[in-house]
PDB file of C-alpha atoms in Angstrom:
ATOM      1  CA  UNK X1492    -189.517  33.476   0.949  1.00  0.00           C
ATOM      2  CA  UNK X1493    -188.805  31.369   4.011  1.00  0.00           C
ATOM      3  CA  UNK X1494    -189.518  31.737   7.711  1.00  0.00           C
ATOM      4  CA  UNK X1495    -186.887  30.747  10.277  1.00  0.00           C
ATOM      5  CA  UNK X1496    -186.610  30.614  14.051  1.00  0.00           C
ATOM      6  CA  UNK X1497    -183.367  31.373  15.865  1.00  0.00           C
ATOM      7  CA  UNK X1498    -182.410  31.869  19.485  1.00  0.00           C
ATOM      8  CA  UNK X1499    -179.188  32.659  21.284  1.00  0.00           C
ATOM      9  CA  UNK X1500    -176.864  35.508  22.140  1.00  0.00           C
ATOM     10  CA  UNK X1501    -175.391  37.844  19.564  1.00  0.00           C
ATOM     11  CA  UNK X1502    -174.039  41.387  19.359  1.00  0.00           C
ATOM     12  CA  UNK X1503    -175.937  44.397  18.099  1.00  0.00           C
ATOM     13  CA  UNK X1504    -173.303  44.811  15.379  1.00  0.00           C
ATOM     14  CA  UNK X1505    -173.802  41.225  14.213  1.00  0.00           C
ATOM     15  CA  UNK X1506    -177.588  41.444  14.132  1.00  0.00           C
ATOM     16  CA  UNK X1507    -177.462  44.722  12.182  1.00  0.00           C
ATOM     17  CA  UNK X1508    -175.083  43.074   9.705  1.00  0.00           C
ATOM     18  CA  UNK X1509    -177.398  40.112   9.153  1.00  0.00           C
ATOM     19  CA  UNK X1510    -180.853  41.671   9.071  1.00  0.00           C
ATOM     20  CA  UNK X1511    -182.941  44.531   7.805  1.00  0.00           C
ATOM     21  CA  UNK X1512    -185.220  45.624  10.657  1.00  0.00           C
ATOM     22  CA  UNK X1513    -188.938  45.944   9.898  1.00  0.00           C
ATOM     23  CA  UNK X1514    -191.468  47.671  12.168  1.00  0.00           C
ATOM     24  CA  UNK X1515    -194.770  45.844  11.518  1.00  0.00           C
ATOM     25  CA  UNK X1516    -197.948  47.950  11.169  1.00  0.00           C
ATOM     26  CA  UNK X1517    -199.433  46.441  14.336  1.00  0.00           C
ATOM     27  CA  UNK X1518    -196.554  47.769  16.420  1.00  0.00           C
ATOM     28  CA  UNK X1519    -196.774  51.147  18.133  1.00  0.00           C
ATOM     29  CA  UNK X1520    -194.727  54.154  17.114  1.00  0.00           C
ATOM     30  CA  UNK X1521    -191.516  55.169  18.860  1.00  0.00           C
ATOM     31  CA  UNK X1522    -192.714  56.331  22.286  1.00  0.00           C
ATOM     32  CA  UNK X1523    -189.631  56.552  24.482  1.00  0.00           C
ATOM     33  CA  UNK X1524    -189.076  59.742  26.449  1.00  0.00           C
ATOM     34  CA  UNK X1525    -185.668  61.388  26.798  1.00  0.00           C
ATOM     35  CA  UNK X1526    -185.173  59.724  30.182  1.00  0.00           C
ATOM     36  CA  UNK X1527    -185.581  56.277  28.590  1.00  0.00           C
ATOM     37  CA  UNK X1528    -183.123  57.166  25.816  1.00  0.00           C
ATOM     38  CA  UNK X1529    -180.575  58.550  28.267  1.00  0.00           C
ATOM     39  CA  UNK X1530    -180.925  55.515  30.544  1.00  0.00           C
ATOM     40  CA  UNK X1531    -180.139  53.045  27.753  1.00  0.00           C
ATOM     41  CA  UNK X1532    -177.152  54.833  26.246  1.00  0.00           C
ATOM     42  CA  UNK X1533    -175.794  55.705  29.711  1.00  0.00           C
ATOM     43  CA  UNK X1534    -176.024  52.048  30.713  1.00  0.00           C
ATOM     44  CA  UNK X1535    -174.112  50.952  27.612  1.00  0.00           C
ATOM     45  CA  UNK X1536    -171.547  53.748  28.009  1.00  0.00           C
ATOM     46  CA  UNK X1537    -170.914  53.025  31.706  1.00  0.00           C
ATOM     47  CA  UNK X1538    -170.378  49.341  30.954  1.00  0.00           C
ATOM     48  CA  UNK X1539    -167.909  50.266  28.205  1.00  0.00           C
ATOM     49  CA  UNK X1540    -165.937  52.534  30.557  1.00  0.00           C
ATOM     50  CA  UNK X1541    -165.861  49.928  33.334  1.00  0.00           C
ATOM     51  CA  UNK X1542    -164.809  47.193  30.931  1.00  0.00           C
ATOM     52  CA  UNK X1543    -162.044  49.366  29.472  1.00  0.00           C
ATOM     53  CA  UNK X1544    -160.728  50.051  32.972  1.00  0.00           C
ATOM     54  CA  UNK X1545    -160.791  46.325  33.779  1.00  0.00           C
ATOM     55  CA  UNK X1546    -159.659  44.706  30.523  1.00  0.00           C
ATOM     56  CA  UNK X1547    -158.204  47.519  28.427  1.00  0.00           C
ATOM     57  CA  UNK X1548    -157.591  46.184  24.905  1.00  0.00           C
ATOM     58  CA  UNK X1549    -157.289  42.526  25.977  1.00  0.00           C
ATOM     59  CA  UNK X1550    -158.524  39.970  23.476  1.00  0.00           C
ATOM     60  CA  UNK X1551    -159.358  36.311  23.842  1.00  0.00           C
ATOM     61  CA  UNK X1552    -159.792  34.206  20.701  1.00  0.00           C
ATOM     62  CA  UNK X1553    -159.896  37.446  18.718  1.00  0.00           C
ATOM     63  CA  UNK X1554    -162.767  38.895  20.758  1.00  0.00           C
ATOM     64  CA  UNK X1555    -162.360  42.029  22.827  1.00  0.00           C
ATOM     65  CA  UNK X1556    -162.948  41.356  26.518  1.00  0.00           C
ATOM     66  CA  UNK X1557    -164.354  44.865  26.948  1.00  0.00           C
ATOM     67  CA  UNK X1558    -167.439  44.015  24.898  1.00  0.00           C
ATOM     68  CA  UNK X1559    -170.604  42.266  25.972  1.00  0.00           C
ATOM     69  CA  UNK X1560    -173.242  44.518  27.529  1.00  0.00           C
ATOM     70  CA  UNK X1561    -176.581  42.725  27.689  1.00  0.00           C
ATOM     71  CA  UNK X1562    -179.347  45.091  26.538  1.00  0.00           C
ATOM     72  CA  UNK X1563    -182.280  42.697  26.655  1.00  0.00           C
ATOM     73  CA  UNK X1564    -183.996  40.234  24.355  1.00  0.00           C
ATOM     74  CA  UNK X1565    -185.110  41.041  20.836  1.00  0.00           C
ATOM     75  CA  UNK X1566    -188.104  39.048  19.656  1.00  0.00           C
ATOM     76  CA  UNK X1567    -189.076  39.082  16.008  1.00  0.00           C
ATOM     77  CA  UNK X1568    -190.083  37.151  12.935  1.00  0.00           C
ATOM     78  CA  UNK X1569    -187.259  36.350  10.508  1.00  0.00           C
ATOM     79  CA  UNK X1570    -188.203  36.341   6.846  1.00  0.00           C
ATOM     80  CA  UNK X1571    -185.632  35.109   4.341  1.00  0.00           C
ATOM     81  CA  UNK X1572    -185.905  37.097   1.133  1.00  0.00           C
ATOM     82  CA  UNK X1573    -184.012  36.396  -2.090  1.00  0.00           C
ATOM     83  CA  UNK X1574    -180.599  37.612  -0.936  1.00  0.00           C
ATOM     84  CA  UNK X1575    -181.274  39.290   2.408  1.00  0.00           C
ATOM     85  CA  UNK X1576    -183.041  38.578   5.675  1.00  0.00           C
ATOM     86  CA  UNK X1577    -185.675  40.721   7.364  1.00  0.00           C
ATOM     87  CA  UNK X1578    -186.396  40.815  11.076  1.00  0.00           C
ATOM     88  CA  UNK X1579    -189.860  42.095  11.987  1.00  0.00           C
ATOM     89  CA  UNK X1580    -189.569  43.460  15.515  1.00  0.00           C
ATOM     90  CA  UNK X1581    -192.187  42.492  18.093  1.00  0.00           C
ATOM     91  CA  UNK X1582    -190.136  43.154  21.211  1.00  0.00           C
ATOM     92  CA  UNK X1583    -187.075  45.387  21.317  1.00  0.00           C
ATOM     93  CA  UNK X1584    -188.255  48.007  18.834  1.00  0.00           C
ATOM     94  CA  UNK X1585    -187.673  50.950  21.187  1.00  0.00           C
ATOM     95  CA  UNK X1586    -184.148  49.785  22.082  1.00  0.00           C
ATOM     96  CA  UNK X1587    -183.144  49.016  18.489  1.00  0.00           C
ATOM     97  CA  UNK X1588    -184.488  52.358  17.263  1.00  0.00           C
ATOM     98  CA  UNK X1589    -182.684  54.241  20.046  1.00  0.00           C
ATOM     99  CA  UNK X1590    -179.355  52.538  19.371  1.00  0.00           C
ATOM    100  CA  UNK X1591    -179.597  53.232  15.624  1.00  0.00           C
ATOM    101  CA  UNK X1592    -180.340  56.889  16.340  1.00  0.00           C
ATOM    102  CA  UNK X1593    -177.338  56.956  18.668  1.00  0.00           C
ATOM    103  CA  UNK X1594    -175.061  55.421  16.026  1.00  0.00           C
ATOM    104  CA  UNK X1595    -176.210  58.069  13.554  1.00  0.00           C
ATOM    105  CA  UNK X1596    -175.533  60.781  16.124  1.00  0.00           C
ATOM    106  CA  UNK X1597    -172.027  59.395  16.738  1.00  0.00           C
ATOM    107  CA  UNK X1598    -171.327  59.370  12.998  1.00  0.00           C
ATOM    108  CA  UNK X1599    -172.509  62.959  12.622  1.00  0.00           C
ATOM    109  CA  UNK X1600    -170.437  64.025  15.638  1.00  0.00           C
ATOM    110  CA  UNK X1601    -167.302  62.556  14.064  1.00  0.00           C
ATOM    111  CA  UNK X1602    -168.072  64.207  10.723  1.00  0.00           C
ATOM    112  CA  UNK X1603    -168.470  67.533  12.511  1.00  0.00           C
ATOM    113  CA  UNK X1604    -165.048  66.988  14.077  1.00  0.00           C
ATOM    114  CA  UNK X1605    -163.486  66.385  10.676  1.00  0.00           C
ATOM    115  CA  UNK X1606    -163.134  62.592  10.855  1.00  0.00           C
ATOM    116  CA  UNK X1607    -163.630  61.064   7.395  1.00  0.00           C
ATOM    117  CA  UNK X1608    -164.421  57.427   6.687  1.00  0.00           C
ATOM    118  CA  UNK X1609    -161.877  57.400   3.858  1.00  0.00           C
ATOM    119  CA  UNK X1610    -159.190  57.891   6.490  1.00  0.00           C
ATOM    120  CA  UNK X1611    -160.798  55.775   9.215  1.00  0.00           C
ATOM    121  CA  UNK X1612    -161.634  52.144   8.447  1.00  0.00           C
ATOM    122  CA  UNK X1613    -163.511  51.633  11.722  1.00  0.00           C
ATOM    123  CA  UNK X1614    -165.829  54.564  10.963  1.00  0.00           C
ATOM    124  CA  UNK X1615    -166.475  53.190   7.469  1.00  0.00           C
ATOM    125  CA  UNK X1616    -167.394  49.800   8.927  1.00  0.00           C
ATOM    126  CA  UNK X1617    -169.756  51.366  11.482  1.00  0.00           C
ATOM    127  CA  UNK X1618    -171.510  53.444   8.827  1.00  0.00           C
ATOM    128  CA  UNK X1619    -171.816  50.457   6.501  1.00  0.00           C
ATOM    129  CA  UNK X1620    -173.453  48.397   9.254  1.00  0.00           C
ATOM    130  CA  UNK X1621    -175.601  50.862  11.194  1.00  0.00           C
ATOM    131  CA  UNK X1622    -176.355  53.760   8.854  1.00  0.00           C
ATOM    132  CA  UNK X1623    -176.021  53.221   5.126  1.00  0.00           C
ATOM    133  CA  UNK X1624    -178.626  51.361   3.091  1.00  0.00           C
ATOM    134  CA  UNK X1625    -177.737  47.732   2.457  1.00  0.00           C
ATOM    135  CA  UNK X1626    -177.319  46.860  -1.207  1.00  0.00           C
ATOM    136  CA  UNK X1627    -178.935  43.535  -2.115  1.00  0.00           C
ATOM    137  CA  UNK X1628    -179.315  41.766  -5.495  1.00  0.00           C
ATOM    138  CA  UNK X1629    -182.631  42.031  -7.283  1.00  0.00           C
ATOM    139  CA  UNK X1630    -184.608  38.806  -7.328  1.00  0.00           C
ATOM    140  CA  UNK X1631    -185.117  38.898 -11.100  1.00  0.00           C
ATOM    141  CA  UNK X1632    -181.630  40.184 -11.942  1.00  0.00           C
ATOM    142  CA  UNK X1633    -178.730  39.304  -9.666  1.00  0.00           C
ATOM    143  CA  UNK X1634    -176.426  41.618 -11.612  1.00  0.00           C
ATOM    144  CA  UNK X1635    -178.376  44.620 -10.318  1.00  0.00           C
ATOM    145  CA  UNK X1636    -178.794  45.710  -6.722  1.00  0.00           C
ATOM    146  CA  UNK X1637    -181.371  47.695  -4.809  1.00  0.00           C
ATOM    147  CA  UNK X1638    -180.937  49.750  -1.667  1.00  0.00           C
ATOM    148  CA  UNK X1639    -182.621  48.494   1.488  1.00  0.00           C
ATOM    149  CA  UNK X1640    -182.571  50.658   4.658  1.00  0.00           C
ATOM    150  CA  UNK X1641    -181.213  49.228   7.908  1.00  0.00           C
ATOM    151  CA  UNK X1642    -184.542  50.053   9.580  1.00  0.00           C
ATOM    152  CA  UNK X1643    -187.868  50.272   7.772  1.00  0.00           C
ATOM    153  CA  UNK X1644    -190.515  51.831  10.042  1.00  0.00           C
ATOM    154  CA  UNK X1645    -194.210  51.626   9.244  1.00  0.00           C
ATOM    155  CA  UNK X1646    -195.103  55.308   9.540  1.00  0.00           C
ATOM    156  CA  UNK X1647    -194.081  57.753   6.821  1.00  0.00           C
ATOM    157  CA  UNK X1648    -192.825  60.427   9.232  1.00  0.00           C
ATOM    158  CA  UNK X1649    -190.503  57.872  10.831  1.00  0.00           C
ATOM    159  CA  UNK X1650    -189.180  56.836   7.421  1.00  0.00           C
ATOM    160  CA  UNK X1651    -188.562  60.496   6.621  1.00  0.00           C
ATOM    161  CA  UNK X1652    -186.790  61.038   9.953  1.00  0.00           C
ATOM    162  CA  UNK X1653    -184.293  58.233   9.365  1.00  0.00           C
ATOM    163  CA  UNK X1654    -183.698  59.326   5.787  1.00  0.00           C
ATOM    164  CA  UNK X1655    -182.810  62.837   6.969  1.00  0.00           C
ATOM    165  CA  UNK X1656    -180.645  61.384   9.709  1.00  0.00           C
ATOM    166  CA  UNK X1657    -178.773  59.252   7.208  1.00  0.00           C
ATOM    167  CA  UNK X1658    -178.245  62.241   4.904  1.00  0.00           C
ATOM    168  CA  UNK X1659    -177.151  64.505   7.773  1.00  0.00           C
ATOM    169  CA  UNK X1660    -180.079  66.896   7.267  1.00  0.00           C
ATOM    170  CA  UNK X1661    -180.595  67.473  10.986  1.00  0.00           C
ATOM    171  CA  UNK X1662    -180.376  71.254  11.430  1.00  0.00           C
ATOM    172  CA  UNK X1663    -184.111  71.477  12.164  1.00  0.00           C
ATOM    173  CA  UNK X1664    -183.703  68.983  14.994  1.00  0.00           C
ATOM    174  CA  UNK X1665    -180.994  71.128  16.584  1.00  0.00           C
ATOM    175  CA  UNK X1666    -183.012  74.339  16.753  1.00  0.00           C
ATOM    176  CA  UNK X1667    -183.903  75.770  20.128  1.00  0.00           C
ATOM    177  CA  UNK X1668    -187.594  75.131  20.471  1.00  0.00           C
ATOM    178  CA  UNK X1669    -189.952  73.712  23.029  1.00  0.00           C
ATOM    179  CA  UNK X1670    -189.347  70.003  23.521  1.00  0.00           C
ATOM    180  CA  UNK X1671    -193.039  69.433  22.909  1.00  0.00           C
ATOM    181  CA  UNK X1672    -192.674  70.806  19.355  1.00  0.00           C
ATOM    182  CA  UNK X1673    -190.412  67.888  18.407  1.00  0.00           C
ATOM    183  CA  UNK X1674    -191.480  64.304  17.746  1.00  0.00           C
ATOM    184  CA  UNK X1675    -190.278  61.533  20.064  1.00  0.00           C
ATOM    185  CA  UNK X1676    -187.716  60.514  17.435  1.00  0.00           C
ATOM    186  CA  UNK X1677    -186.389  64.043  17.075  1.00  0.00           C
ATOM    187  CA  UNK X1678    -186.119  64.433  20.846  1.00  0.00           C
ATOM    188  CA  UNK X1679    -184.286  61.104  21.021  1.00  0.00           C
ATOM    189  CA  UNK X1680    -181.733  62.402  18.513  1.00  0.00           C
ATOM    190  CA  UNK X1681    -181.323  65.631  20.480  1.00  0.00           C
ATOM    191  CA  UNK X1682    -180.773  63.603  23.655  1.00  0.00           C
ATOM    192  CA  UNK X1683    -178.152  61.452  21.927  1.00  0.00           C
ATOM    193  CA  UNK X1684    -176.289  64.533  20.711  1.00  0.00           C
ATOM    194  CA  UNK X1685    -176.424  66.039  24.209  1.00  0.00           C
ATOM    195  CA  UNK X1686    -175.035  62.809  25.664  1.00  0.00           C
ATOM    196  CA  UNK X1687    -172.154  62.777  23.181  1.00  0.00           C
ATOM    197  CA  UNK X1688    -171.346  66.403  23.972  1.00  0.00           C
ATOM    198  CA  UNK X1689    -171.391  65.662  27.713  1.00  0.00           C
ATOM    199  CA  UNK X1690    -169.267  62.510  27.582  1.00  0.00           C
ATOM    200  CA  UNK X1691    -166.833  62.725  24.649  1.00  0.00           C
ATOM    201  CA  UNK X1692    -164.282  65.523  24.517  1.00  0.00           C
ATOM    202  CA  UNK X1693    -163.703  67.191  21.153  1.00  0.00           C
ATOM    203  CA  UNK X1694    -160.167  65.813  20.943  1.00  0.00           C
ATOM    204  CA  UNK X1695    -158.360  62.950  19.212  1.00  0.00           C
ATOM    205  CA  UNK X1696    -158.819  60.918  22.390  1.00  0.00           C
ATOM    206  CA  UNK X1697    -162.532  61.702  22.350  1.00  0.00           C
ATOM    207  CA  UNK X1698    -162.811  60.619  18.717  1.00  0.00           C
ATOM    208  CA  UNK X1699    -161.037  57.358  19.548  1.00  0.00           C
ATOM    209  CA  UNK X1700    -163.428  56.747  22.447  1.00  0.00           C
ATOM    210  CA  UNK X1701    -166.439  57.273  20.170  1.00  0.00           C
ATOM    211  CA  UNK X1702    -165.113  54.673  17.751  1.00  0.00           C
ATOM    212  CA  UNK X1703    -164.703  52.220  20.632  1.00  0.00           C
TER     213      UNK X1703
END
């Protein structure tokens, strides 16, 4: 095990590809209200729309010019394991959790619309990075792998929530009940689904917009 320090700018996709997120026990639970969730995803969405209108599909050095929304700093402790790296979050936990919930909601929305990752390479890539467990070699046997979740919360109910989200077992979260009867995580998912319904038409063009 090794500890490393890094600083600089990166994309959310890149950081999710490189690290497994850990919520340390001393960190608070997910506490964002629906207004906080909506504010973050609306901010990212509005930037995407404005950038598309300005740059379209322009690329420079292989990088899309419509990317690049700054969502704030993420501060954490990087721990190098045998064949994967962990990032214990000390600042940015609420934003990272919200964006991972949103990516799960986008994936489920596409599945509901009949889009399959076998027929859509971009969807497969997004699920591999943001949703599916990472497979890493075992320390004592590199020929075998173990599954490591993208995000490992401290509290059991949060672990259970993300497992159900990953498996698509979300019917309970979609039931019409008092908002107070849902956890903050469940309400965040409901808010993400409402945002997708409000902003992405159930058409081929809407599916393309979701995939960015």
